[in-house]
CSV table of C-alpha atoms in Angstrom, one decimal:
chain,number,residue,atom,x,y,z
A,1,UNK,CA,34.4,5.0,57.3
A,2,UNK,CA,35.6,8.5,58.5
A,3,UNK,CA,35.1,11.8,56.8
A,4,UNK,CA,35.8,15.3,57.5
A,5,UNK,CA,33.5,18.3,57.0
A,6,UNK,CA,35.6,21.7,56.9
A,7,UNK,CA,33.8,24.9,57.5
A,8,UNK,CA,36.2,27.6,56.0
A,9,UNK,CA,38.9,27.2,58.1
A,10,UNK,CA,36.8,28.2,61.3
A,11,UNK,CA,35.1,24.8,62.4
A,12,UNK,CA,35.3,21.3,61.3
A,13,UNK,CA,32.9,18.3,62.1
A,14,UNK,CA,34.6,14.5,62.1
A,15,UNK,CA,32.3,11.7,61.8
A,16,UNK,CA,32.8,8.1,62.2
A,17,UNK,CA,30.0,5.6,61.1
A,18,UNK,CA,28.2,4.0,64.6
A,19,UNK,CA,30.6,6.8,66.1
A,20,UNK,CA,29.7,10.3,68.2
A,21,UNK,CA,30.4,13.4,66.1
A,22,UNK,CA,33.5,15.6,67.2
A,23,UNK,CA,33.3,19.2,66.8
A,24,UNK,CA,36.1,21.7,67.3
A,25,UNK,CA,36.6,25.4,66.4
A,26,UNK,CA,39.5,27.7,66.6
A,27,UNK,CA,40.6,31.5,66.5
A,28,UNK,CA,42.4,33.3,63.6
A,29,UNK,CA,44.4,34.9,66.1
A,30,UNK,CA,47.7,32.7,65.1
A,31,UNK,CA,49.8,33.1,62.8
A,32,UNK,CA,53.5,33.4,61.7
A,33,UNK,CA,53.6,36.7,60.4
A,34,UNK,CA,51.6,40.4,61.1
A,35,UNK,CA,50.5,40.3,57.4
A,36,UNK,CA,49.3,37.2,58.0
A,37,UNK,CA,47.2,38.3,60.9
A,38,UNK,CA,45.9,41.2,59.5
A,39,UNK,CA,44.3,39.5,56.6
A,40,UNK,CA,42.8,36.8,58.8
A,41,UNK,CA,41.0,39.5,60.7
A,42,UNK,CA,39.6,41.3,58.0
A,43,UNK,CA,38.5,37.6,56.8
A,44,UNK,CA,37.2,36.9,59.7
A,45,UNK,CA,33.6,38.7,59.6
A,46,UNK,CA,33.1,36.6,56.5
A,47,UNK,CA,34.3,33.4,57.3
A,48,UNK,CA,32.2,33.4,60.2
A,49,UNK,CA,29.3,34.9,58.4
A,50,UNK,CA,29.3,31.5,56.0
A,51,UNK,CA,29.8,29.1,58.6
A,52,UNK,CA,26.5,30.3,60.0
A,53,UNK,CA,25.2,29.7,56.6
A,54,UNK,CA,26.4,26.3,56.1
A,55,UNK,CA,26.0,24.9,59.6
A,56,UNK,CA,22.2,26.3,59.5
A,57,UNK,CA,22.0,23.8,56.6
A,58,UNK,CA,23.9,20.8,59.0
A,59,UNK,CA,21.7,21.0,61.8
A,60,UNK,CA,18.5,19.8,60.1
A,61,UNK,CA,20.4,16.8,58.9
A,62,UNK,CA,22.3,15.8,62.2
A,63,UNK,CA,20.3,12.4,62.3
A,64,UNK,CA,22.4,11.0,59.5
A,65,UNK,CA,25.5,11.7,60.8
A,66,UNK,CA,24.9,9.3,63.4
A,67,UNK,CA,24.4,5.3,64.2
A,68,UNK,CA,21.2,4.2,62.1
A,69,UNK,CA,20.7,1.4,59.6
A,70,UNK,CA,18.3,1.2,56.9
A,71,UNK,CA,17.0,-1.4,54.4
A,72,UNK,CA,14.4,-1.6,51.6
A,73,UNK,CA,11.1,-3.2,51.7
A,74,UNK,CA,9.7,-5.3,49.0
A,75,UNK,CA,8.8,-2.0,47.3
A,76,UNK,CA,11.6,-0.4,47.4
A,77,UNK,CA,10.6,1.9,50.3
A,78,UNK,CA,13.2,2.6,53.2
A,79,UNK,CA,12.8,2.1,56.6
A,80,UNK,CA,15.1,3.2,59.1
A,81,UNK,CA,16.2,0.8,62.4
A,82,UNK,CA,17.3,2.9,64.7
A,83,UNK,CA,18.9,2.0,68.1
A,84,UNK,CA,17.2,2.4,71.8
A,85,UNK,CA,18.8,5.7,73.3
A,86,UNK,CA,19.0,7.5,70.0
A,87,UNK,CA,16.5,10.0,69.8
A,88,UNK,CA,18.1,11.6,72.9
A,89,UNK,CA,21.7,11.2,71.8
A,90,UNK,CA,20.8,13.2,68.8
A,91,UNK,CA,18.8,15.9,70.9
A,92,UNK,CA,21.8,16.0,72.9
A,93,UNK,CA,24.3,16.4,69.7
A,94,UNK,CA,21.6,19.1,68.4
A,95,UNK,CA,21.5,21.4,71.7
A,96,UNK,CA,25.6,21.1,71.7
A,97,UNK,CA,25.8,22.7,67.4
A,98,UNK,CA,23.0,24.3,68.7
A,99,UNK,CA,24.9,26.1,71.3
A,100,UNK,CA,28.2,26.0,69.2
A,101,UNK,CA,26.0,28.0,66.5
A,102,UNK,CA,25.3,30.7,69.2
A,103,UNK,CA,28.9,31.5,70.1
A,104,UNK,CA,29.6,32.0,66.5
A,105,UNK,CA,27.1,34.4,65.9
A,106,UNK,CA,28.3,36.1,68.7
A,107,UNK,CA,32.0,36.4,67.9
A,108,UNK,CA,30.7,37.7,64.5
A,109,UNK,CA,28.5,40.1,66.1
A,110,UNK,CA,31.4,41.4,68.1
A,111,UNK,CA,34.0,41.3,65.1
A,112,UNK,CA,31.4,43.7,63.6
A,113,UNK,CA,30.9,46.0,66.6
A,114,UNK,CA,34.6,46.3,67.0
A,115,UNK,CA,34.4,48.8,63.6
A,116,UNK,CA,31.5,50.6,63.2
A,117,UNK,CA,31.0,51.6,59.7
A,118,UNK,CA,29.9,55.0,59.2
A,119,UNK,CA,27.2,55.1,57.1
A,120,UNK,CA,25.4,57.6,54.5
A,121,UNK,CA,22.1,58.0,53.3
A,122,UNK,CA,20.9,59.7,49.8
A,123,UNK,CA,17.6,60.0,49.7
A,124,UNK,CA,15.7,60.2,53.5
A,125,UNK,CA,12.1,59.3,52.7
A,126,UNK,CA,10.2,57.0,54.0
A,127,UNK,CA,13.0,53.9,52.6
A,128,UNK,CA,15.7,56.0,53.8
A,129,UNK,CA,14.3,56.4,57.6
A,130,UNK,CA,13.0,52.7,57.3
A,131,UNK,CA,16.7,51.8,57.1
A,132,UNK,CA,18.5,54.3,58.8
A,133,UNK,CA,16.5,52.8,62.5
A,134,UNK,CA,18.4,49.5,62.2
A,135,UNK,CA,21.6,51.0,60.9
A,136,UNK,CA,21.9,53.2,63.7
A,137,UNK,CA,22.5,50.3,65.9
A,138,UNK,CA,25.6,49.2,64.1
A,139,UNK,CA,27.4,52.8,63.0
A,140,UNK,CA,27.0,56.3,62.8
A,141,UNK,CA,24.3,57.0,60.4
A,142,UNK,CA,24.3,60.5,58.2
A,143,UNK,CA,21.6,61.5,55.8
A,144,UNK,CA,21.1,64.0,53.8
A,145,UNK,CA,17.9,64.4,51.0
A,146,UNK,CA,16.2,67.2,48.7
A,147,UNK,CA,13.8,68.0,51.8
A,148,UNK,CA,14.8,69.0,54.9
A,149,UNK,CA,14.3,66.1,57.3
A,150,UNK,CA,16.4,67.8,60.0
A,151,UNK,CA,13.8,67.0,63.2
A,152,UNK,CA,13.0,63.3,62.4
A,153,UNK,CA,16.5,62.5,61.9
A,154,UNK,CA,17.5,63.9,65.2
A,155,UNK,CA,14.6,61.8,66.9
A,156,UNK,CA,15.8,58.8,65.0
A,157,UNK,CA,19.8,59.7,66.7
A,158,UNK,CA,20.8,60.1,62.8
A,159,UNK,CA,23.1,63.2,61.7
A,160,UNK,CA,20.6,65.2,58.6
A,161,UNK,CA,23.3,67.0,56.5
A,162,UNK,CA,21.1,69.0,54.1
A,163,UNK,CA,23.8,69.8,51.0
A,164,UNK,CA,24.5,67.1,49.0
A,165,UNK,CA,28.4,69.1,48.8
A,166,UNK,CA,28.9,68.9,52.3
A,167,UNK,CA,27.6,65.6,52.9
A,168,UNK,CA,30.1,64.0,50.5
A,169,UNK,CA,33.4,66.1,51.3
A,170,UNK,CA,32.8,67.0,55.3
A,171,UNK,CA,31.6,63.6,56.8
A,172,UNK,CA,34.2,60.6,56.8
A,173,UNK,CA,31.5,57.7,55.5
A,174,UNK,CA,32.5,54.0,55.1
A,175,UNK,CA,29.4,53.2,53.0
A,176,UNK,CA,27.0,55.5,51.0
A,177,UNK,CA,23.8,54.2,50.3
A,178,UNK,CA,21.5,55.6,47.3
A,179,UNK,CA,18.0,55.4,48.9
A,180,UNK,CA,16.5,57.6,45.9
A,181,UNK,CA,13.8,56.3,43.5
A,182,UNK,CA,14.9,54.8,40.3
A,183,UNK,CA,13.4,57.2,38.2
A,184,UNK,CA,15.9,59.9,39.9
A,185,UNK,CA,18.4,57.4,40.5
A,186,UNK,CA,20.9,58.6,37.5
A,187,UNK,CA,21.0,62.1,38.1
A,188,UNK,CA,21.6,61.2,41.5
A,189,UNK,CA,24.7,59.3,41.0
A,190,UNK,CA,25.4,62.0,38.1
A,191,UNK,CA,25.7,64.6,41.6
A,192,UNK,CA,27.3,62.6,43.3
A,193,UNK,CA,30.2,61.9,40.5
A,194,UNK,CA,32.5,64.9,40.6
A,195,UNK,CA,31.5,65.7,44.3
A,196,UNK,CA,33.5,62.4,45.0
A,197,UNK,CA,36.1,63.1,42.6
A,198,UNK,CA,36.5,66.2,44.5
A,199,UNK,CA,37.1,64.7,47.9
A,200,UNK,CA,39.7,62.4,46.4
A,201,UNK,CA,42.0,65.2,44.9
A,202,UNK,CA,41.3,67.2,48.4
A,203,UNK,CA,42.7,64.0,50.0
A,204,UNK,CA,45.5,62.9,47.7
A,205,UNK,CA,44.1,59.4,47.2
A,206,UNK,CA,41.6,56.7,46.0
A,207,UNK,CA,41.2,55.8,49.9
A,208,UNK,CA,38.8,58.5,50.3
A,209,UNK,CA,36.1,56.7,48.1
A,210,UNK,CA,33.3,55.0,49.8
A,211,UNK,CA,31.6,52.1,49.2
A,212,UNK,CA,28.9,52.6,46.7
A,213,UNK,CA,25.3,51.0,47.6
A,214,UNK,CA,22.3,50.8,45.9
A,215,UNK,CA,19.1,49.1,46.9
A,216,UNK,CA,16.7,49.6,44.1
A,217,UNK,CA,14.1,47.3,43.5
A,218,UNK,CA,15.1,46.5,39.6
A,219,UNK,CA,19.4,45.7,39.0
A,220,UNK,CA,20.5,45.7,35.7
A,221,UNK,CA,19.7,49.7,35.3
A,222,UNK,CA,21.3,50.8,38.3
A,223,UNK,CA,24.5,48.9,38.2
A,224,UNK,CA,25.0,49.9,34.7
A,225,UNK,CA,24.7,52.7,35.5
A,226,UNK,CA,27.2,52.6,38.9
A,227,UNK,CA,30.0,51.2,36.1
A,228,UNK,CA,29.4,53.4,33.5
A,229,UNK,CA,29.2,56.9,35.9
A,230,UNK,CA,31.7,56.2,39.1
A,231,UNK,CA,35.1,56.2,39.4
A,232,UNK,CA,36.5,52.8,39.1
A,233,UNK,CA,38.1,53.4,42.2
A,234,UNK,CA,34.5,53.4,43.7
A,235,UNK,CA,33.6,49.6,45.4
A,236,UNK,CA,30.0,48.7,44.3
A,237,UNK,CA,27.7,46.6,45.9
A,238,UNK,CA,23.6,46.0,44.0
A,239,UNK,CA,21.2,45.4,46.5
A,240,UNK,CA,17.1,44.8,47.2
A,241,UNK,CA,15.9,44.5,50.4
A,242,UNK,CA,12.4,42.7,49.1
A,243,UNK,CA,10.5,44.7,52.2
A,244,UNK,CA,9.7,47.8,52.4
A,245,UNK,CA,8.1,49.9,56.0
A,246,UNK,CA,4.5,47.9,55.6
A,247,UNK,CA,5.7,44.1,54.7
A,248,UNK,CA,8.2,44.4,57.5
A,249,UNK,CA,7.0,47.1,59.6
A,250,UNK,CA,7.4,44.7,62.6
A,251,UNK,CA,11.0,43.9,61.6
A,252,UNK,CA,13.2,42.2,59.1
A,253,UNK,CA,13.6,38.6,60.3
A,254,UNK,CA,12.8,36.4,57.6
A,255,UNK,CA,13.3,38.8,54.7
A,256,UNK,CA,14.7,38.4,51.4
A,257,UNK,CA,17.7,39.9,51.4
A,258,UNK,CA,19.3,40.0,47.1
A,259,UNK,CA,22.8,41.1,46.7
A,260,UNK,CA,25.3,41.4,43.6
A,261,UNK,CA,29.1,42.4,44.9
A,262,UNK,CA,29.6,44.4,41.9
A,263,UNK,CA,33.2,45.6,42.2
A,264,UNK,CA,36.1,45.8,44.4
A,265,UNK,CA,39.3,47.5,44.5
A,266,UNK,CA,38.7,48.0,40.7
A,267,UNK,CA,37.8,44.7,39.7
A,268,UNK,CA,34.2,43.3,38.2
A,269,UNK,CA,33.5,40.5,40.2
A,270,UNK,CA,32.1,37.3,38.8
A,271,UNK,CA,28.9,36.4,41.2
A,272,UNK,CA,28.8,33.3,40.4
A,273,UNK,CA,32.6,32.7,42.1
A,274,UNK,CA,30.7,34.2,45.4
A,275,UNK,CA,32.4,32.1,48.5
A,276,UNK,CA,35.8,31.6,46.5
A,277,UNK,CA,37.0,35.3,46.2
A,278,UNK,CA,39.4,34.2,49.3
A,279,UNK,CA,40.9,31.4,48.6
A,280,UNK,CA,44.1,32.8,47.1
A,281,UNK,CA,44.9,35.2,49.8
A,282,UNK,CA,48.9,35.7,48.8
A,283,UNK,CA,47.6,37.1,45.2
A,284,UNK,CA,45.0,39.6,46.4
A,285,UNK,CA,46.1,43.2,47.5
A,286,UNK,CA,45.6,44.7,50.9
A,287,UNK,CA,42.9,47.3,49.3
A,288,UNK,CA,40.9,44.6,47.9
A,289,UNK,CA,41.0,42.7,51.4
A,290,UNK,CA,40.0,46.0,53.0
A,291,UNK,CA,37.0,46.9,50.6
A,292,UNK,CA,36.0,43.2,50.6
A,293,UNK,CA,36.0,43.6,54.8
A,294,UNK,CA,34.1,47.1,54.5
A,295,UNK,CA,31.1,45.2,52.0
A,296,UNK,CA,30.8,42.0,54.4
A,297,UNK,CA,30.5,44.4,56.8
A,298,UNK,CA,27.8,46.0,55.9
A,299,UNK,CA,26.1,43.0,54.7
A,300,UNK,CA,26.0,41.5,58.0
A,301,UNK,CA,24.1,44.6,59.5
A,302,UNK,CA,21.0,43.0,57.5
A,303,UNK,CA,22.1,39.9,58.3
A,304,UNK,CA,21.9,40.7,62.1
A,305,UNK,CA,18.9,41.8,61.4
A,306,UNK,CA,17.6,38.6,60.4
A,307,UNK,CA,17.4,38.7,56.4
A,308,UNK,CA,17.3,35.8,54.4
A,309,UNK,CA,20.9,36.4,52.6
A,310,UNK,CA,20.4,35.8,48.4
A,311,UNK,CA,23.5,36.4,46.6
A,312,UNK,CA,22.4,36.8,43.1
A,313,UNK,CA,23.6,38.5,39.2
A,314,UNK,CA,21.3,41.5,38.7
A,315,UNK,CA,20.5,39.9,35.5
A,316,UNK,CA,18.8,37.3,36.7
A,317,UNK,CA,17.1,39.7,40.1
A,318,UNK,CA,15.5,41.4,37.5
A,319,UNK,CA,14.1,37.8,35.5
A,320,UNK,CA,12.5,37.0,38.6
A,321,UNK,CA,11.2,40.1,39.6
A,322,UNK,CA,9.3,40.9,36.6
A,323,UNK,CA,7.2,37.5,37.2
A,324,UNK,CA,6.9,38.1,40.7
A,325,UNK,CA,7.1,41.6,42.1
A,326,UNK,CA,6.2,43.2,39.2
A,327,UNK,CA,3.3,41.3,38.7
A,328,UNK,CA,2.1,41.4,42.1
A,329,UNK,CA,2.3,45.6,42.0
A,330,UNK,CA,0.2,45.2,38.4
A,331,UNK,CA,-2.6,43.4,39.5
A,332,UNK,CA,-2.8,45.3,42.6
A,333,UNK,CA,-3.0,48.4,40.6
A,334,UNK,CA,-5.6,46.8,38.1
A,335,UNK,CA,-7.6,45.5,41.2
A,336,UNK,CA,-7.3,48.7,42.5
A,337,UNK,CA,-9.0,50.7,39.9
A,338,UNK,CA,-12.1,49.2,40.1
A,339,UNK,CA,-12.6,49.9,43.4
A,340,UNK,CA,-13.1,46.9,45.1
A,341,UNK,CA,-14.1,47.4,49.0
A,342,UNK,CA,-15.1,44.9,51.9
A,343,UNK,CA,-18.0,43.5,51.9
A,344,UNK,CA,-20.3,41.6,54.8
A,345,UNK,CA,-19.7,38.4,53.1
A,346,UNK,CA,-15.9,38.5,52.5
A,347,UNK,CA,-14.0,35.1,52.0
A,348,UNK,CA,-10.7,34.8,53.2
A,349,UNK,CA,-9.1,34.9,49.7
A,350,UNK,CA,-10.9,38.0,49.0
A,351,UNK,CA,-9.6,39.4,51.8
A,352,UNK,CA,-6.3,38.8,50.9
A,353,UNK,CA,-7.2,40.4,47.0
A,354,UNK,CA,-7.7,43.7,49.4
A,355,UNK,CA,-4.6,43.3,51.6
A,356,UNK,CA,-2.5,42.9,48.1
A,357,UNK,CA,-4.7,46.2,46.8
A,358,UNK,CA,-3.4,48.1,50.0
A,359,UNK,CA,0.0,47.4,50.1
A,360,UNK,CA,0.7,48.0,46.3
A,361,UNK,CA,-1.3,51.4,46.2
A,362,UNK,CA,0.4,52.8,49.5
A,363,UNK,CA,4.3,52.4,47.3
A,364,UNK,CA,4.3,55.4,45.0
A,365,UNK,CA,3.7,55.8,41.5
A,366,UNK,CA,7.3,56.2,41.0
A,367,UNK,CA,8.5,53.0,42.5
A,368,UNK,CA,5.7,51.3,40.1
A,369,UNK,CA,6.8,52.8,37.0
A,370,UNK,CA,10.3,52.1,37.3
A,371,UNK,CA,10.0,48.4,38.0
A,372,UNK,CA,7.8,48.5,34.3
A,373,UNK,CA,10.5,51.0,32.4
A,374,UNK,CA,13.9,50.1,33.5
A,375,UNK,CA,13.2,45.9,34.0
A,376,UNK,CA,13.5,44.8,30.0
A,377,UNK,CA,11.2,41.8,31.6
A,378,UNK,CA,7.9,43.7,32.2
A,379,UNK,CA,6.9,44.7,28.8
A,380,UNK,CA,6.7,40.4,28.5
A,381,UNK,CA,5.1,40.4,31.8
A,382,UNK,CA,2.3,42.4,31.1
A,383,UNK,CA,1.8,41.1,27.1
A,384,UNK,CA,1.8,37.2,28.5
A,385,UNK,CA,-1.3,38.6,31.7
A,386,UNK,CA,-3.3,40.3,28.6
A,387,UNK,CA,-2.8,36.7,26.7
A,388,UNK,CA,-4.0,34.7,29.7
A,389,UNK,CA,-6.6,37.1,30.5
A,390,UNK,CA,-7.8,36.3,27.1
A,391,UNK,CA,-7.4,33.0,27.1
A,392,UNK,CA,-9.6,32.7,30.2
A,393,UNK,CA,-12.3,35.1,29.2
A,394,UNK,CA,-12.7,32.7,26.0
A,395,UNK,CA,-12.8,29.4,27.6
A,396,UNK,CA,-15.7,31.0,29.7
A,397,UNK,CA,-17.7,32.3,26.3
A,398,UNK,CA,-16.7,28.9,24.8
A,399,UNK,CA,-18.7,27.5,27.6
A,400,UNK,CA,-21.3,29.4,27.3
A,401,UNK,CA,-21.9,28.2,23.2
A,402,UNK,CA,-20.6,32.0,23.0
A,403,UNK,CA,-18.1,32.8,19.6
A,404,UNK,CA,-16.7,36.3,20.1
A,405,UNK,CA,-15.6,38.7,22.3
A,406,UNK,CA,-16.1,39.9,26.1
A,407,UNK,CA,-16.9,43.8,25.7
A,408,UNK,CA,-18.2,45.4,29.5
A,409,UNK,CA,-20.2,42.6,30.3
A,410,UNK,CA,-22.4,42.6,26.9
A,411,UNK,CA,-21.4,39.5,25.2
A,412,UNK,CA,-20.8,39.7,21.2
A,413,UNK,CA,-21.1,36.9,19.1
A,414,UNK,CA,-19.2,36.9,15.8
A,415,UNK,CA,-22.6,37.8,14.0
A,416,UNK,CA,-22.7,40.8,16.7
A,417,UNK,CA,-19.2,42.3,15.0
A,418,UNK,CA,-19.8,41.7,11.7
């Protein structure tokens, strides 16, 4: 029985039962008409970018598209016969989509390099320079920030362009990226609002607006606020990188990279539809090809970079986040207060307690408070860690024949209180 397994157009893999597996891959460069062409260019960084994705998830799997034959024990179990000369057949077929794999990435790597984006930074602290180091290897990188970071831009090969004005209407950018903290993060965009407004009556056109980034580390707030403030001409693409200069201080393989494509060429995008935005190509307009080009683009900078790519509604970032990052930035700042230090007879967990202390306490205060006030999750976070916390505390007085409360250490019994 034969089946075929297409890979968006790019690569498809025939398989025949007891039969070798047949892999073949061609270029977008045909075509019957320039239009044509053009849009399977601009697809192309895409395409190629989910082919990765989905032949990552073949490989692991290439044993069963090869000859084996299994049957079921008298319990049910499977065992799997498998023929002499196997095992190296399939390291053979493994090196070859191995090696097929490779070549993609590199065609990707080279669609990408063939148009820089030039990129802009808002905000240049410690995020902003964290990011700007890899984006300098894939664009032109321009900053600009409330403090003058002139001398560790230039170090970094990073234009500093210290007015917000000038920044926006004097430097060409692809992609501006909103590195500010989310407590600061609407008056930022409420700056940057007539300033691009400006540039697009200078210009005569909505092709002078840039594609609108953010990468804060809560997403309903932020892109609420991207709709409601920007001009719809404005393409907007929610991000959080889940690292930061300490967790991935010796780069960004492995990563968690979460994204939401917001909005292109004027129209909310459902994230759910992610992958099937293409299939249609004779309905969509040229702009909305280009901006969707211009956002793959810059996604596949992280991707280079090794991230783990998340696609994912903001709504549901921030449902996570409050039981995960937020709580792991809460109990580091509860640990924290008391003061806990090393001791000569650490165990390995606690260790870890003072690792999770560190790398919480050295984010700022800022970045702590807005993933409590602007995620509608962590109010329920941190009531459901003071019911537990109770709970636990009263199983241990239960224990102890103990009726009451746990106040500093002095246990009350209900007699105590009354």
């Amino acid at each position: 029985m034969k089946f075929l397994i297409t890979f968006i157009g790019i690569v498809s893999v025939e398989v025949a039962n007891n039969q070798h597996c047949v892999v073949s891959a061609w270029s977008h460069q045909g075509g019957s008409s320039i239009k044509g062409n053009k849009r399977a260019a601009i697809l192309q960084p895409q395409r190629q970018r989910r082919v990765v994705d989905q032949f990552q998830l073949l490989l692991p799997t290439t044993s069963s598209l090869f000859s084996t034959s299994q049957n079921n024990d008298k319990d049910g179990n499977i065992t799997i016969n498998s023929n002499n000369g196997e095992l190296e057949r399939l390291k053979k077929e493994e090196q070859r989509l191995s090696s097929l794999l490779d070549s993609i990435r590199q065609q990707k790597l080279a669609v990408l390099r063939s148009r820089p984006l030039s990129i802009g930074i808002v905000g240049f602290g410690r995020f902003g320079q964290f990011i700007a180091t890899s984006f300098t290897k894939y664009g032109h990188v321009v900053a600009t920030s409330r403090t003058n970071y002139t001398d560790i831009a230039l170090e970094m090969g990073v234009k500093y362009v210290p007015k917000l004005e000038s920044f926006v209407l004097d430097e060409h950018l692809d992609v501006i990226v909103l590195a500010t903290s989310i407590v600061s993060f609407k008056d930022t965009v409420l700056d940057l609002v007539p300033l691009l407004e400006k540039k697009m009556d200078i210009n005569g056109g909505a092709g002078s607006f840039p594609l609108i980034v953010d990468v804060a580390s809560v997403k309903e707030h932020p892109r609420e606020i991207l709709l409601d403030l920007l001009p719809e001409e404005c393409d907007i693409l929610c991000t959080h990188p889940m690292f930061g200069p300490d967790s991935a201080k010796n780069g960004w393989r492995g990563q968690t990279f979460v994204y939401e494509k917001t909005r292109i060429n004027k129209v909310i995008l459902d994230p759910d539809s992610e992958g099937q935005e293409t299939t249609q190509l004779d309905n969509i307009s040229e702009e909305h090809i280009e901006g969707m080009d211009r956002m793959e683009r810059f996604l596949s900078i992280w991707e280079e970079e090794g991230c783990n790519m998340i696609p994912m509604r903001c709504s549901d970032h921030d449902s996570y986040s409050a039981n995960s990052q937020f709580i792991t930035h809460l109990v580091g700042r509860i640990l924290g207060i008391q003061g806990l230090k090393a001791t000569p007879i650490d165990t390995t967990g606690f260790q870890s307690v003072l690792r999770l202390i560190e790398t919480t306490n050295a984010d700022s205060f800022d970045l702590f408070y807005g993933l409590y006030k602007y995620n509608r999750n962590s109010g329920y976070t941190i009531g459901r860690l003071r019911g537990a916390l109770d709970d636990v505390v009263g199983a241990l007085l239960q224990r102890d024949g103990v009726v009451g409360v746990f106040d500093g250490g002095n246990r009350k019994s209900d007699n105590d209180i009354k």
